Amino acid sequence: MKIHSCLICIGSNTNKKENVKTAHKELQELFPDIMFGREMLTTPLYFKSNPEMFINQLGVFHTSMSVEEIKFHFRSIEVQAGRLPSDKEKEIVKLDIDILMYDKEILKSKDMLRDYIKTGVKELL
């Protein structure tokens, strides 16, 4: 069984502290070796009507799961935090968990260029 290294990003602009806490709890159950970077407050990049700041945080862990399995679990955690399809048009992000890298493969190349991610990667890795 191959073990994979994963870099993820957690983000929230609504009920931030509680939603990030939910993410931590669920992710720690799934990936016991997960390590989180520091929480970073960031301004929304593309939102026009909701100026609410985001909490963003990186995490790293190891798993034998496939990317598809990981994404399935992430969506489940997002729904548990109350994420709804209609939130996007309102610029509400209750919880967003993205997998940025799977082993050496970059899955979100645009995200990897964001300053807070580049800073977080340097601090975490």
Short mmCIF file of C-alpha atoms in Angstrom, two decimals:
data_model
loop_
_atom_site.label_atom_id
_atom_site.label_comp_id
_atom_site.label_asym_id
_atom_site.label_seq_id
_atom_site.Cartn_x
_atom_site.Cartn_y
_atom_site.Cartn_z
CA MET A 1 0.00 0.00 0.00
CA LYS A 2 1.50 3.32 -1.11
CA ILE A 3 1.45 6.25 1.30
CA HIS A 4 0.91 9.68 -0.22
CA SER A 5 1.86 13.15 1.06
CA CYS A 6 -0.88 15.76 0.82
CA LEU A 7 -0.97 19.54 1.15
CA ILE A 8 -4.39 21.05 1.74
CA CYS A 9 -5.93 24.47 2.35
CA ILE A 10 -8.88 25.19 4.62
CA GLY A 11 -10.84 28.41 4.14
CA SER A 12 -13.90 30.08 5.67
CA ASN A 13 -15.46 33.55 5.63
CA THR A 14 -18.59 32.75 7.68
CA ASN A 15 -18.66 31.53 11.27
CA LYS A 16 -14.94 31.11 10.68
CA LYS A 17 -13.58 29.93 14.01
CA GLU A 18 -16.30 27.31 14.50
CA ASN A 19 -16.05 26.01 10.93
CA VAL A 20 -12.27 25.73 11.02
CA LYS A 21 -12.58 23.95 14.38
CA THR A 22 -15.01 21.47 12.77
CA ALA A 23 -12.54 20.91 9.93
CA HIS A 24 -9.71 20.27 12.40
CA LYS A 25 -11.72 17.72 14.36
CA GLU A 26 -12.86 15.78 11.31
CA LEU A 27 -9.51 15.93 9.52
CA GLN A 28 -7.65 14.74 12.62
CA GLU A 29 -9.95 11.72 12.80
CA LEU A 30 -9.30 10.88 9.13
CA PHE A 31 -5.60 11.74 9.08
CA PRO A 32 -4.08 11.32 12.56
CA ASP A 33 -0.67 12.70 11.52
CA ILE A 34 -2.07 15.96 10.11
CA MET A 35 -0.18 19.11 11.00
CA PHE A 36 -1.72 22.55 10.57
CA GLY A 37 0.05 25.79 9.77
CA ARG A 38 -0.95 29.06 11.35
CA GLU A 39 -4.31 30.64 10.63
CA MET A 40 -4.02 33.56 8.22
CA LEU A 41 -6.59 36.30 7.67
CA THR A 42 -6.87 37.13 3.98
CA THR A 43 -9.00 39.45 1.91
CA PRO A 44 -11.40 37.87 -0.59
CA LEU A 45 -9.86 37.71 -4.04
CA TYR A 46 -12.89 37.60 -6.32
CA PHE A 47 -15.87 38.59 -4.20
CA LYS A 48 -17.56 41.90 -4.95
CA SER A 49 -20.48 42.12 -2.48
CA ASN A 50 -19.12 40.28 0.60
CA PRO A 51 -15.98 41.94 1.95
CA GLU A 52 -15.74 39.54 4.92
CA MET A 53 -12.16 38.42 5.58
CA PHE A 54 -11.24 34.75 5.24
CA ILE A 55 -9.42 32.49 7.64
CA ASN A 56 -7.11 30.30 5.58
CA GLN A 57 -4.88 27.56 6.89
CA LEU A 58 -2.68 24.93 5.33
CA GLY A 59 -2.33 21.37 6.47
CA VAL A 60 -0.11 18.42 5.60
CA PHE A 61 -0.78 14.72 6.14
CA HIS A 62 -0.06 11.25 4.80
CA THR A 63 -2.62 8.75 3.57
CA SER A 64 -3.15 5.68 1.43
CA MET A 65 -6.38 7.20 0.04
CA SER A 66 -6.76 8.26 -3.58
CA VAL A 67 -7.40 11.90 -4.51
CA GLU A 68 -11.04 11.02 -5.22
CA GLU A 69 -11.48 9.46 -1.77
CA ILE A 70 -9.91 12.48 -0.09
CA LYS A 71 -12.15 14.89 -2.01
CA PHE A 72 -15.21 12.81 -1.05
CA HIS A 73 -14.31 13.19 2.63
CA PHE A 74 -13.62 16.91 2.23
CA ARG A 75 -17.06 17.49 0.66
CA SER A 76 -18.68 15.59 3.51
CA ILE A 77 -16.92 17.80 6.08
CA GLU A 78 -17.95 20.94 4.16
CA VAL A 79 -21.59 19.83 4.17
CA GLN A 80 -21.34 19.04 7.89
CA ALA A 81 -20.27 22.67 8.41
CA GLY A 82 -23.44 23.79 6.61
CA ARG A 83 -22.11 24.50 3.11
CA LEU A 84 -24.92 24.81 0.57
CA PRO A 85 -24.79 25.10 -3.24
CA SER A 86 -26.67 28.42 -3.00
CA ASP A 87 -23.93 29.95 -0.81
CA LYS A 88 -21.62 30.57 -3.77
CA GLU A 89 -23.85 33.20 -5.38
CA LYS A 90 -24.05 34.98 -1.99
CA GLU A 91 -20.24 34.85 -1.66
CA ILE A 92 -20.58 32.81 1.54
CA VAL A 93 -17.90 30.23 2.21
CA LYS A 94 -18.81 28.38 5.38
CA LEU A 95 -16.02 25.89 4.79
CA ASP A 96 -13.85 25.04 1.81
CA ILE A 97 -11.20 22.33 1.94
CA ASP A 98 -9.02 21.88 -1.13
CA ILE A 99 -6.24 19.46 -1.86
CA LEU A 100 -3.40 21.48 -3.37
CA MET A 101 -0.75 18.78 -3.79
CA TYR A 102 -0.81 14.99 -3.87
CA ASP A 103 2.74 13.72 -3.55
CA LYS A 104 4.68 15.98 -5.95
CA GLU A 105 1.67 16.62 -8.23
CA ILE A 106 0.23 20.13 -7.99
CA LEU A 107 -3.56 19.91 -8.30
CA LYS A 108 -4.37 23.62 -7.87
CA SER A 109 -1.61 25.51 -9.68
CA LYS A 110 -3.31 28.93 -9.47
CA ASP A 111 -3.85 28.54 -5.73
CA MET A 112 -0.19 27.65 -5.24
CA LEU A 113 0.74 31.13 -6.55
CA ARG A 114 -1.21 32.96 -3.84
CA ASP A 115 1.04 34.80 -1.38
CA TYR A 116 -0.55 33.32 1.74
CA ILE A 117 -0.11 29.80 0.39
CA LYS A 118 3.52 30.39 -0.61
CA THR A 119 4.18 31.84 2.86
CA GLY A 120 2.32 29.01 4.58
CA VAL A 121 4.18 26.33 2.65
CA LYS A 122 7.54 27.81 3.66
CA GLU A 123 6.47 27.84 7.32
CA LEU A 124 4.84 24.40 7.35
CA LEU A 125 7.29 22.43 5.24
#
